[in-house]
Amino acid sequence: MAMNYNSKDEVDGGPPCAPGGTAKSRRPDNTAFKQQRLPAWQPILTAGTVLPTFFIIGLIFIPIGIGIFVTSNNIREIEGNVFMYYGLSNFYQNHRRYVKSRDDSQLNGDSSALLNPSKECEPYRRNEDKPIAPCGAIANSMFNDTLELFLIGNDSSPTPITLKKKGIAWWTDKNVKFRNPPGGETLEERFKGTTKPVNWLNPVYMLDSDPDNNGFINEDFIVWMRTAALPTFRKLYRLIERKSDLHPTLPAGRYYLNITYNYPVHSFDGRKRMILSTISWMGGKNPFLGIAYIAIGSISFLLGVVLLVINHKYRNSSNTADITI
Amino acid sequence: MNTERDSETTFEEDSQPNDEVVPYSDDETEDELEDQESTVEPEQIRANREVEDNREPFRKDCTWQVKANNRKYHEQPQFMNTKFFCIKESKYRAANMYFLVLLILQAIPQISTLAWYTTLVPLLLVLGITAIKDLVDDVARHKMDKEVNNRTCEVIKDGRFKIAKWKEIQVGDVIRLKKNDFIPADILLLSSSEPNSLCYVETAELDGETNLKFKMALEITDQYLQTEDTLATFDGFVECEEPNNRLDKFTGTLLWRKKSFPLDADKILLRGCVIRNTDFCHGLVIFAGADTKIMKNSGKTRFKRTKIDYLMNYMVYTIFVVLILVSAGLAIGHAYWEAQVGNYSWYLYDGENATPSYRGFLNFWGYIIVLNTMVPISLYVSVEVIRLGQSHFINWDLQMYYSEKDTPAKARTTTLNEQLGQIHYIFSDKTGTLTQNIMTFKKCCINGQIYGDHRDASQHNHNKIEQVDFSWNTFADGKFAFYDHYLIEQIQSGKEQEVRQFFFLLAVCHTVMVDRNDGQLNYQAASPDEGALVSAARNFGFTFLARTQNTITISELGTERTYSVLAILDFNSDRKRMSIIIRTPEGNIRLYCKGADTVIYERLHQMNPSKQETQDALDIFASETLRTLCLCYKEIEEKEFAEWNKKFMAASVATTNRDEALDKVYEEIEKDLILLGATAIEDKLQDGVPETISKLAKADIKIWVLTGDKKETAENIGFACELLTEDTTICYGEDINSLIHTRMENQRNRGGVYAKFAPPVHEPFFPAGGNRALIITGSWLNEILLEKKTKRSKILNLKFPRTEEERRMRTQSKRRLEAKKEQRQKNFVDLACECSAVICCRVTPKQKAMVVDLVKRYKKAITLAIGDGANDVNMIKTAHIGVGISGQEGMQAVMSSDYSFAQFRYLQRLLLVHGRWSYIRMCKFLRYFFYKNFAFTLVHFWYSFFNGYSAQTAYEDWFITLYNVLYSSLPVLLMGLLDQDVSDKLSLRFPGLYVVGQRDLLFNYRRFFVSLLHGILTSMILFFIPLGAYLQTVGQDGEAPSDYQSFAVTIASALVITVNFQIGLDTSYWTFVNAFSIFGSIALYFGIMFDFHSAGIHVLFPSAFQFTGTASNALRQPYIWLTIILTVAVCLLPVIAIRFLSMTIWPSESDKIQKHRKRLKAEEQWQRRQSVFRRGASSRRSAYAFSHQRGYADLISSGRSIRKKRAPLDAIVAEGTAEYRRRVDS
């Protein structure tokens, strides 16, 4: 006899017919939504839609792939702007412990964070009772080799190639994310009360002589702080700008690379590289995408053919007659 | 051992089960089911115990004390306390605990791998939605409560009646109620405006019975408590039972004026009833608020869960195990990596000299946090939302709305919808479910002559004859249709005396109450059959007009005559008949009797000329599935009556076993009867029953009919609703008993009672082929399932075992008996399931539930029970899904059901359309849900191979936070609500589509693992294609060639586009909302990402939003877009290819129908124009089963219901005390 009684039933069930005949009908509304009759498109995978899709994708992907591949392979002549990268391998810049070891407030010029960096920066938060600026493991391990490039001309004195330091970081990083702390006339005053990261030779306000490329907004620093996705990575080091349309930026010849070696990589079995490259409309040299596009395009085309054959084979058997229920 | 031999030999010993009788009394349904032990207690012992209980009357249980007009005497908290806002019940406890643990883990700095908001925001959202849902429910309930609580009634305060709100009513208050008031609490009736303080109540809210009930106050209170002053000074003291949920029982005593008066349920007005036909009444509040019987009843909700729920839980556990294993593997990897690489990487120095294994241990927890999204956080709440929506669609369905009664279908539970698509067995009640339970007088047999066919006054049969015109009869109600003009001719001519006698009997021999309103006669009958008979007599000119305690007034073809009633020999389920003894104005004494043919034929006089003809007529009626009653009468000599009357008087004041004594006395006079004829009442099949049954049968759903009717009736109804056909072989109890017996022997030979440990052999009981049906009665059911045996062993068990040895033996034999019983049950179920239809007749409510339970237990199939009456409640509650028909018998079945609607035929729509859709939607939803979480989460796994297993995430924290909440939730929710593979019309046209649900084809462990595999592959593609692209350089301008943030954005974008396109592929019913949600989700992702990566937000929260500029810098580059496009294409193209292939090579039925949708639609329209809907097939009938309710005879003869002059004071007091003494004695 148990029942789910609640007062709702009592109210609903009320006097069966309220005197006066004002009883409201409980008839459900006849709307398309409530009756589940909303107008709808009911796509099904028919040969008419699926096969063209595969062929079209094949026909689109293969040319794209060839385009990418060719472009990528053409990035060879040292024409146009030349980008100078340094590469590191077996360097886990994406290690969680490493990635989080920074204080974005501090880097954004927040004065309180400058003097009191986030706990995430441990153990590179304070040194000798002074806050470290910039704090954290990423900053501490900043790449500090110096690379210089010389062209050995016909005459014996090598000509240094002009390497541009600025313009290598994202605009947003340089202008939004990284800002020097406010106040003070000189940069040194602004960073007063802080100390340099343990591994650094110079404090942060002595990274460069150009005031627009010093302190937190030093572009080498910014580039380093944008951590890499994978343990083998390259980072933009310098730009070699094209001088005129007539001459290649880096003419053929013998070059001489002078490396001031500061950065130890042997302990973790790492490698350092220097890469010179131009870029195209789709970035630097990377054959993967081109090959992938060609492969997927071909597979898609092939699949289309296979499906066409199968569909042809089974077409006859799909009549309404074989709805067996 | 005694017991054992006993159980082995019962077959031989016991006589054959009796097909006619219902095995044992079935009135107490609920308690019997709850307490299995007491049910098997033998009748005899129960009877003895009752006697014992009565000997020391009810005092020991009576601990509830109420003092009238004294509220302080019984302090009680009042009325419903609405609970506002709770962070949900047990359902979510495990899930909530999980997320709480995650939050705690995240608070540990060494472990925390994600920002705190990544789990908190989704959790809060989930809790928020749950809370809002609860809140909405609560507000609605609160509003109802408020409305109910603020209803008013009159309460005595400071000696006067004052208007008070319901919520102010307290135990001990004396209140006054008016006509048509709802009763606010359980109250003791003190007095009323009616004579003898009678009070009429309508109990439809409680038991659904629409006829009025009578409640009577004690004589003493009736006498003294009529006025306001006396009521105000009333200081009676009531001692009674504690609040309980038995609606039909009440024991207590009223102590007043130093006398005690017994109270029973007849004097209690229960909350929820409505006062009718009574101007006002006074009562004392005994139970209020939550203590009322109806509220006590409401708490008992058996929480049902679906198969998918269980499956889903197991899958979540599986995923949880996978999570732990994967985390452990990665943790080991990390420990190894630290030892090999990490320890030598100076740049990773963190100042803590932790060992690699300790770091690995910490990283284990770190990965648990990072990969927690594998276990879908919003799964449970999403499932709930979808089910809620589907329930609303059921409620809104116009095609399940019954306009005649203004009853829409109602999903009373919102948690079972998809199970409707998996039903294997339907257990249906007959009366009121398959049939309409509206009785109409169809035919009769008078003196051997059958009347009721279509024919004119000169006995010629026509098919198109007009209805009989009853205008000559001023009392005719105009609703009655009859086609035999010859019968009218007979009545009017009076040629055959028996014809008039026949209708006179119908007009006089009953316990119907009459109510005259503005010259309109209103009959209140105890059973619909009786009402139909009296109304028929009225239309044929023998109108029952009025009755008093000892007279009855009939209008016989216009002449009013009053007869004195000497005795009413009331109906009960043992007697199956009722008689009345009257004295005609001429002074003759006559007995009129009507009852079941079996009992009447035993009591007929030897010389009855029409005996055989009537018997034939009864057979004809039964084959036409009409319900029959036999009518007979006899003349009684004055002397004989006087003698009998003495015995009758003695029996009616007997102090012990009065009912049995009365039965015996009745038996003495009800003999040598003269047969008048038989009536045939039609209980029409509901519309569309055969069509529905055949549809459901085509959907491979087995239908079992469980009914209290007798075998022949049940068989007839089986034919009527096309459950049985001409070529069906019907097996009966005795056939299958021997089959099972042989099977048991075989099994015993093979391995004794331990045969169940042997590998199960599936050998059919019947040879293959052929259509079989099983018709079995309740008694046979007991016989076959050894129910009797337990009774017997119980008796033995009652004796206390003397020695340890004996006890051991006894438990051993008991265990053996249990095993045997179990095997018999299993065999029975196997056998029954081989039959295409099963009809169980003469079964009690308990047996109905037992049969359902057997199938549930041994077949592991999803069961549905459908019924309309109180006797179906057990069955409805036992089955996986209970459906209540809100029909004639009222609310009780509906109140314990999960779904309710007005007509049996709506069942096909509920199952084949709503059930199927819900199942498909839920399966698609779950499959996609698991897929999308795996595709999302496992990218971290692949990434960990490239970051030293350091638990670095592959996405931005904010993306992880919002992915499940915003970027991928709405499309799948909408698909879960709106998707339909084929339209409702086609679903109904091809019932075979339903079998996918029965066979669990769309969601099972295989499908689950396929989804996971799909997710894993997608995550691989999502990671490795961008990885390839990022290996060397990226970036049009050469800056930041392969930084982490761009990489994260690339993968995330590819992921969002992929999963949203994937749901697009899964959606087969694209409405504009679906399209909007899919493209909206993608747009939302990009919008939010650009916002979060903007300069402004970084300036405000430099630490929280670190991806500044990433979106704009990365997505500006064609290279990244090409990567994203390639990734999405590689994720989706194989899916399209595989689906296309499977549709071409192995198309499912649904695929085929979808493919030819247009043609089928055109075909349908063409057919509709062609064919005329078949109607009239439902004019088949069902046969007799006397209503199981006791009539009003007691009330009539005690004169209480009839207005009479107020008896002198002392007489009433004397009568009251006499009654009291009588009750105490008995």
PDB file of C-alpha atoms in Angstrom, chain A residues 1-5 7-11 13-14 16 24-28 30 33-47 50 54 57 61 68 83 85 90-92 94-98 104-105 123-124 137 141 167-170 172 176-177 179 199 226-231 234 236 263-264 267-268 279 281-286 288-289 292-293 296 307 310-311 314 318-320 322-325, chain B residues 30 112-113 144-145 147 151 205-206 276 294-295 297-298 301 337-338 344-351 359 363 393 396-398 401 406 408 877 892 895 914 917 921 943 946-948 950-952 980-981 990 993 1025 1027-1029 1032-1033 1035-1047 1068-1070 1095 1098 1102-1103 1106 1110 1113 1118-1119 1122 1126 1129-1130 1133 1137 1139-1141 1145 1149 1152 1154-1157 1159:
ATOM      1  CA  MET A   1       0.000   0.000   0.000  1.00  0.00           C
ATOM      2  CA  ALA A   2       2.986   2.218   0.061  1.00  0.00           C
ATOM      3  CA  MET A   3       2.767   4.994  -2.366  1.00  0.00           C
ATOM      4  CA  ASN A   4       4.635   8.059  -3.342  1.00  0.00           C
ATOM      5  CA  TYR A   5       2.437  10.592  -1.840  1.00  0.00           C
ATOM      6  CA  SER A   7       1.238  17.244  -1.705  1.00  0.00           C
ATOM      7  CA  LYS A   8       1.530  17.763  -5.421  1.00  0.00           C
ATOM      8  CA  ASP A   9      -0.676  14.781  -6.001  1.00  0.00           C
ATOM      9  CA  GLU A  10      -3.068  16.153  -3.510  1.00  0.00           C
ATOM     10  CA  VAL A  11      -3.279  19.451  -5.300  1.00  0.00           C
ATOM     11  CA  GLY A  13      -5.882  15.400  -7.813  1.00  0.00           C
ATOM     12  CA  GLY A  14      -8.043  18.063  -6.176  1.00  0.00           C
ATOM     13  CA  PRO A  16     -12.267  16.267  -9.797  1.00  0.00           C
ATOM     14  CA  LYS A  24      -7.949  23.634 -17.090  1.00  0.00           C
ATOM     15  CA  SER A  25      -7.284  20.923 -19.609  1.00  0.00           C
ATOM     16  CA  ARG A  26      -4.081  19.033 -19.050  1.00  0.00           C
ATOM     17  CA  ARG A  27      -3.702  18.455 -22.744  1.00  0.00           C
ATOM     18  CA  PRO A  28      -0.063  18.844 -23.758  1.00  0.00           C
ATOM     19  CA  ASN A  30       0.922  20.700 -29.767  1.00  0.00           C
ATOM     20  CA  PHE A  33       9.407  20.869 -30.043  1.00  0.00           C
ATOM     21  CA  LYS A  34       7.229  19.151 -27.479  1.00  0.00           C
ATOM     22  CA  GLN A  35       6.025  16.602 -29.985  1.00  0.00           C
ATOM     23  CA  GLN A  36       9.606  16.023 -31.161  1.00  0.00           C
ATOM     24  CA  ARG A  37       8.735  17.080 -34.661  1.00  0.00           C
ATOM     25  CA  LEU A  38      11.305  19.847 -35.033  1.00  0.00           C
ATOM     26  CA  PRO A  39      12.234  20.285 -38.653  1.00  0.00           C
ATOM     27  CA  ALA A  40      15.477  18.481 -39.110  1.00  0.00           C
ATOM     28  CA  TRP A  41      18.033  17.454 -41.614  1.00  0.00           C
ATOM     29  CA  GLN A  42      18.782  13.762 -41.383  1.00  0.00           C
ATOM     30  CA  PRO A  43      22.045  13.214 -43.186  1.00  0.00           C
ATOM     31  CA  ILE A  44      23.121   9.670 -43.851  1.00  0.00           C
ATOM     32  CA  LEU A  45      26.376   8.474 -45.267  1.00  0.00           C
ATOM     33  CA  THR A  46      25.495   7.568 -48.799  1.00  0.00           C
ATOM     34  CA  ALA A  47      27.799   6.858 -51.675  1.00  0.00           C
ATOM     35  CA  VAL A  50      30.981  10.018 -48.985  1.00  0.00           C
ATOM     36  CA  PHE A  54      37.205  11.381 -50.254  1.00  0.00           C
ATOM     37  CA  ILE A  57      40.003  15.724 -50.027  1.00  0.00           C
ATOM     38  CA  PHE A  61      45.494  17.604 -50.006  1.00  0.00           C
ATOM     39  CA  ILE A  68      54.418  22.737 -48.784  1.00  0.00           C
ATOM     40  CA  PHE A  83      67.456  33.866 -39.293  1.00  0.00           C
ATOM     41  CA  TYR A  85      68.989  30.060 -34.449  1.00  0.00           C
ATOM     42  CA  ASN A  90      67.985  16.786 -24.768  1.00  0.00           C
ATOM     43  CA  PHE A  91      67.110  19.922 -22.906  1.00  0.00           C
ATOM     44  CA  TYR A  92      63.756  19.487 -21.156  1.00  0.00           C
ATOM     45  CA  ASN A  94      58.993  21.458 -21.013  1.00  0.00           C
ATOM     46  CA  HIS A  95      59.580  19.727 -17.725  1.00  0.00           C
ATOM     47  CA  ARG A  96      56.760  20.663 -15.383  1.00  0.00           C
ATOM     48  CA  ARG A  97      59.054  21.645 -12.557  1.00  0.00           C
ATOM     49  CA  TYR A  98      60.959  23.887 -14.927  1.00  0.00           C
ATOM     50  CA  ASP A 104      54.812  36.334 -14.505  1.00  0.00           C
ATOM     51  CA  SER A 105      53.826  39.168 -12.214  1.00  0.00           C
ATOM     52  CA  PRO A 123      64.986  27.514  -5.104  1.00  0.00           C
ATOM     53  CA  TYR A 124      65.831  30.516  -7.271  1.00  0.00           C
ATOM     54  CA  ALA A 137      64.765  28.135 -12.895  1.00  0.00           C
ATOM     55  CA  SER A 141      69.281  28.688 -16.922  1.00  0.00           C
ATOM     56  CA  GLY A 167      62.790  42.055 -33.557  1.00  0.00           C
ATOM     57  CA  ILE A 168      63.269  38.442 -32.561  1.00  0.00           C
ATOM     58  CA  ALA A 169      60.471  38.243 -29.966  1.00  0.00           C
ATOM     59  CA  TRP A 170      56.685  38.385 -30.289  1.00  0.00           C
ATOM     60  CA  THR A 172      52.946  40.860 -27.388  1.00  0.00           C
ATOM     61  CA  VAL A 176      52.610  43.316 -22.901  1.00  0.00           C
ATOM     62  CA  LYS A 177      53.949  40.344 -21.064  1.00  0.00           C
ATOM     63  CA  ARG A 179      57.813  45.023 -18.651  1.00  0.00           C
ATOM     64  CA  ASN A 199      74.045  31.410 -12.722  1.00  0.00           C
ATOM     65  CA  ARG A 226      59.073  31.335 -24.081  1.00  0.00           C
ATOM     66  CA  THR A 227      59.656  27.706 -23.266  1.00  0.00           C
ATOM     67  CA  ALA A 228      59.898  25.105 -25.971  1.00  0.00           C
ATOM     68  CA  ALA A 229      57.373  22.368 -26.520  1.00  0.00           C
ATOM     69  CA  LEU A 230      59.832  19.552 -27.016  1.00  0.00           C
ATOM     70  CA  PRO A 231      63.216  18.590 -25.558  1.00  0.00           C
ATOM     71  CA  ARG A 234      65.722  25.838 -31.553  1.00  0.00           C
ATOM     72  CA  LEU A 236      65.811  32.549 -32.657  1.00  0.00           C
ATOM     73  CA  TYR A 263      76.651  27.224 -21.395  1.00  0.00           C
ATOM     74  CA  PRO A 264      77.347  23.691 -20.141  1.00  0.00           C
ATOM     75  CA  SER A 267      76.383  17.019 -17.999  1.00  0.00           C
ATOM     76  CA  PHE A 268      72.986  16.089 -19.394  1.00  0.00           C
ATOM     77  CA  ILE A 279      61.752  31.227 -44.053  1.00  0.00           C
ATOM     78  CA  TRP A 281      55.157  31.762 -46.301  1.00  0.00           C
ATOM     79  CA  MET A 282      54.724  28.715 -44.159  1.00  0.00           C
ATOM     80  CA  GLY A 283      57.662  28.981 -41.848  1.00  0.00           C
ATOM     81  CA  GLY A 284      61.005  27.382 -41.711  1.00  0.00           C
ATOM     82  CA  LYS A 285      62.224  24.233 -43.274  1.00  0.00           C
ATOM     83  CA  ASN A 286      60.151  21.263 -42.179  1.00  0.00           C
ATOM     84  CA  PHE A 288      56.933  16.686 -42.307  1.00  0.00           C
ATOM     85  CA  LEU A 289      53.770  18.559 -43.123  1.00  0.00           C
ATOM     86  CA  ALA A 292      51.964  14.161 -44.462  1.00  0.00           C
ATOM     87  CA  TYR A 293      49.631  16.058 -46.740  1.00  0.00           C
ATOM     88  CA  ILE A 296      46.946  11.610 -46.485  1.00  0.00           C
ATOM     89  CA  LEU A 307      34.887   2.494 -51.368  1.00  0.00           C
ATOM     90  CA  ILE A 310      32.816  -1.900 -52.596  1.00  0.00           C
ATOM     91  CA  ASN A 311      29.782   0.282 -52.996  1.00  0.00           C
ATOM     92  CA  TYR A 314      26.915  -4.059 -52.702  1.00  0.00           C
ATOM     93  CA  SER A 318      20.238  -2.587 -50.893  1.00  0.00           C
ATOM     94  CA  ASN A 319      16.628  -2.383 -51.776  1.00  0.00           C
ATOM     95  CA  THR A 320      13.658  -1.731 -49.597  1.00  0.00           C
ATOM     96  CA  ASP A 322      15.279  -6.515 -47.768  1.00  0.00           C
ATOM     97  CA  ILE A 323      13.889  -4.686 -44.783  1.00  0.00           C
ATOM     98  CA  THR A 324      13.183  -7.869 -42.982  1.00  0.00           C
ATOM     99  CA  ILE A 325      11.126  -6.567 -40.108  1.00  0.00           C
TER     100      ILE A 325
ATOM    101  CA  GLU B  30       2.230  -4.926   1.070  1.00  0.00           C
ATOM    102  CA  SER B 112      49.561  19.947  -7.653  1.00  0.00           C
ATOM    103  CA  THR B 113      49.993  19.707 -11.373  1.00  0.00           C
ATOM    104  CA  MET B 144       2.589  23.135  -3.117  1.00  0.00           C
ATOM    105  CA  ASP B 145       3.337  22.794   0.549  1.00  0.00           C
ATOM    106  CA  GLU B 147      -0.698  26.092  -0.743  1.00  0.00           C
ATOM    107  CA  ARG B 151      -5.648  25.865   3.477  1.00  0.00           C
ATOM    108  CA  GLU B 205      -6.499   9.975  -3.049  1.00  0.00           C
ATOM    109  CA  LEU B 206      -5.637   7.045  -0.846  1.00  0.00           C
ATOM    110  CA  ARG B 276     -18.690  14.330   0.740  1.00  0.00           C
ATOM    111  CA  ILE B 294      -0.585   8.920   4.036  1.00  0.00           C
ATOM    112  CA  MET B 295       2.653  10.717   4.727  1.00  0.00           C
ATOM    113  CA  ASN B 297       3.326   5.852   3.196  1.00  0.00           C
ATOM    114  CA  SER B 298       5.075   8.346   1.036  1.00  0.00           C
ATOM    115  CA  THR B 301      10.223   4.712  -2.460  1.00  0.00           C
ATOM    116  CA  TRP B 337      63.820   9.262 -16.159  1.00  0.00           C
ATOM    117  CA  GLU B 338      64.894  11.207 -13.099  1.00  0.00           C
ATOM    118  CA  TYR B 344      72.108  15.201 -14.299  1.00  0.00           C
ATOM    119  CA  SER B 345      70.175  18.154 -15.666  1.00  0.00           C
ATOM    120  CA  TRP B 346      71.515  21.044 -13.685  1.00  0.00           C
ATOM    121  CA  TYR B 347      68.828  23.373 -14.984  1.00  0.00           C
ATOM    122  CA  LEU B 348      66.143  21.308 -13.260  1.00  0.00           C
ATOM    123  CA  TYR B 349      67.691  21.682  -9.831  1.00  0.00           C
ATOM    124  CA  ASP B 350      64.924  22.436  -7.382  1.00  0.00           C
ATOM    125  CA  GLY B 351      66.820  22.518  -4.133  1.00  0.00           C
ATOM    126  CA  ARG B 359      59.717  11.992  -7.216  1.00  0.00           C
ATOM    127  CA  ASN B 363      54.275  12.254  -9.838  1.00  0.00           C
ATOM    128  CA  PHE B 393       8.908  14.482 -23.800  1.00  0.00           C
ATOM    129  CA  TRP B 396       4.240  16.190 -23.465  1.00  0.00           C
ATOM    130  CA  ASP B 397       3.331  13.493 -25.912  1.00  0.00           C
ATOM    131  CA  LEU B 398      -0.050  14.280 -27.391  1.00  0.00           C
ATOM    132  CA  TYR B 401      -2.874  11.883 -24.005  1.00  0.00           C
ATOM    133  CA  ASP B 406      -8.065  14.585 -19.756  1.00  0.00           C
ATOM    134  CA  PRO B 408      -1.715  12.935 -20.218  1.00  0.00           C
ATOM    135  CA  LYS B 877       6.997  -2.359  -7.563  1.00  0.00           C
ATOM    136  CA  GLN B 892      -3.109   3.355  -6.160  1.00  0.00           C
ATOM    137  CA  MET B 895       1.070   6.133  -7.265  1.00  0.00           C
ATOM    138  CA  HIS B 914      10.048   6.758 -26.377  1.00  0.00           C
ATOM    139  CA  TRP B 917      14.677   6.653 -28.708  1.00  0.00           C
ATOM    140  CA  ARG B 921      20.118   8.481 -27.311  1.00  0.00           C
ATOM    141  CA  TYR B 943      53.085  14.176 -24.296  1.00  0.00           C
ATOM    142  CA  PHE B 946      58.507  13.957 -24.455  1.00  0.00           C
ATOM    143  CA  ASN B 947      58.666  15.855 -21.210  1.00  0.00           C
ATOM    144  CA  GLY B 948      60.327  13.417 -18.908  1.00  0.00           C
ATOM    145  CA  SER B 950      56.872  15.202 -15.523  1.00  0.00           C
ATOM    146  CA  ALA B 951      53.054  15.543 -15.579  1.00  0.00           C
ATOM    147  CA  GLN B 952      53.275  18.617 -17.728  1.00  0.00           C
ATOM    148  CA  GLN B 980      16.090  10.159 -33.579  1.00  0.00           C
ATOM    149  CA  ASP B 981      17.336   7.697 -36.119  1.00  0.00           C
ATOM    150  CA  PHE B 990       8.885  -1.661 -37.801  1.00  0.00           C
ATOM    151  CA  LEU B 993      13.873  -2.107 -34.581  1.00  0.00           C
ATOM    152  CA  ILE B1025      50.640  15.171 -36.125  1.00  0.00           C
ATOM    153  CA  LEU B1027      54.423  16.873 -32.920  1.00  0.00           C
ATOM    154  CA  GLY B1028      55.684  16.150 -36.399  1.00  0.00           C
ATOM    155  CA  ALA B1029      54.863  19.657 -37.445  1.00  0.00           C
ATOM    156  CA  GLN B1032      61.844  21.553 -36.431  1.00  0.00           C
ATOM    157  CA  THR B1033      60.508  24.983 -37.033  1.00  0.00           C
ATOM    158  CA  GLY B1035      56.531  30.269 -37.646  1.00  0.00           C
ATOM    159  CA  GLN B1036      56.171  32.462 -40.593  1.00  0.00           C
ATOM    160  CA  ASP B1037      58.286  35.178 -39.084  1.00  0.00           C
ATOM    161  CA  GLY B1038      60.809  32.849 -37.609  1.00  0.00           C
ATOM    162  CA  GLU B1039      60.054  33.873 -34.051  1.00  0.00           C
ATOM    163  CA  ALA B1040      59.372  31.277 -31.396  1.00  0.00           C
ATOM    164  CA  PRO B1041      59.747  28.391 -33.787  1.00  0.00           C
ATOM    165  CA  SER B1042      58.303  25.673 -31.615  1.00  0.00           C
ATOM    166  CA  ASP B1043      57.194  26.997 -28.289  1.00  0.00           C
ATOM    167  CA  TYR B1044      55.056  25.126 -25.830  1.00  0.00           C
ATOM    168  CA  GLN B1045      52.181  27.568 -25.802  1.00  0.00           C
ATOM    169  CA  SER B1046      51.636  27.521 -29.552  1.00  0.00           C
ATOM    170  CA  PHE B1047      51.843  23.770 -29.461  1.00  0.00           C
ATOM    171  CA  SER B1068      21.359  11.718 -37.156  1.00  0.00           C
ATOM    172  CA  TYR B1069      18.685  14.323 -36.555  1.00  0.00           C
ATOM    173  CA  TRP B1070      20.065  17.782 -37.233  1.00  0.00           C
ATOM    174  CA  ALA B1095      46.701  41.736 -23.456  1.00  0.00           C
ATOM    175  CA  HIS B1098      47.109  39.600 -18.686  1.00  0.00           C
ATOM    176  CA  PRO B1102      49.423  38.334 -14.927  1.00  0.00           C
ATOM    177  CA  SER B1103      49.822  35.018 -13.120  1.00  0.00           C
ATOM    178  CA  GLN B1106      49.992  33.260 -19.032  1.00  0.00           C
ATOM    179  CA  THR B1110      49.608  32.957 -28.139  1.00  0.00           C
ATOM    180  CA  ASN B1113      50.480  34.836 -32.896  1.00  0.00           C
ATOM    181  CA  PRO B1118      48.979  29.278 -42.204  1.00  0.00           C
ATOM    182  CA  TYR B1119      51.367  26.554 -41.159  1.00  0.00           C
ATOM    183  CA  LEU B1122      47.369  23.497 -42.118  1.00  0.00           C
ATOM    184  CA  LEU B1126      45.367  17.818 -41.368  1.00  0.00           C
ATOM    185  CA  ALA B1129      40.963  15.252 -41.364  1.00  0.00           C
ATOM    186  CA  VAL B1130      43.025  12.310 -40.181  1.00  0.00           C
ATOM    187  CA  LEU B1133      38.147  10.413 -42.393  1.00  0.00           C
ATOM    188  CA  ALA B1137      35.071   5.410 -44.142  1.00  0.00           C
ATOM    189  CA  ARG B1139      30.762   3.916 -41.025  1.00  0.00           C
ATOM    190  CA  PHE B1140      30.153   3.998 -44.716  1.00  0.00           C
ATOM    191  CA  LEU B1141      31.602   0.537 -45.106  1.00  0.00           C
ATOM    192  CA  ILE B1145      28.266  -4.199 -46.163  1.00  0.00           C
ATOM    193  CA  GLU B1149      17.673  -2.558 -40.013  1.00  0.00           C
ATOM    194  CA  LYS B1152      18.096   0.298 -44.232  1.00  0.00           C
ATOM    195  CA  GLN B1154      16.907   5.382 -42.937  1.00  0.00           C
ATOM    196  CA  LYS B1155      18.222   4.850 -46.399  1.00  0.00           C
ATOM    197  CA  HIS B1156      14.765   4.326 -47.787  1.00  0.00           C
ATOM    198  CA  ARG B1157      13.103   6.859 -45.582  1.00  0.00           C
ATOM    199  CA  ARG B1159      10.149   5.901 -50.160  1.00  0.00           C
TER     200      ARG B1159
END
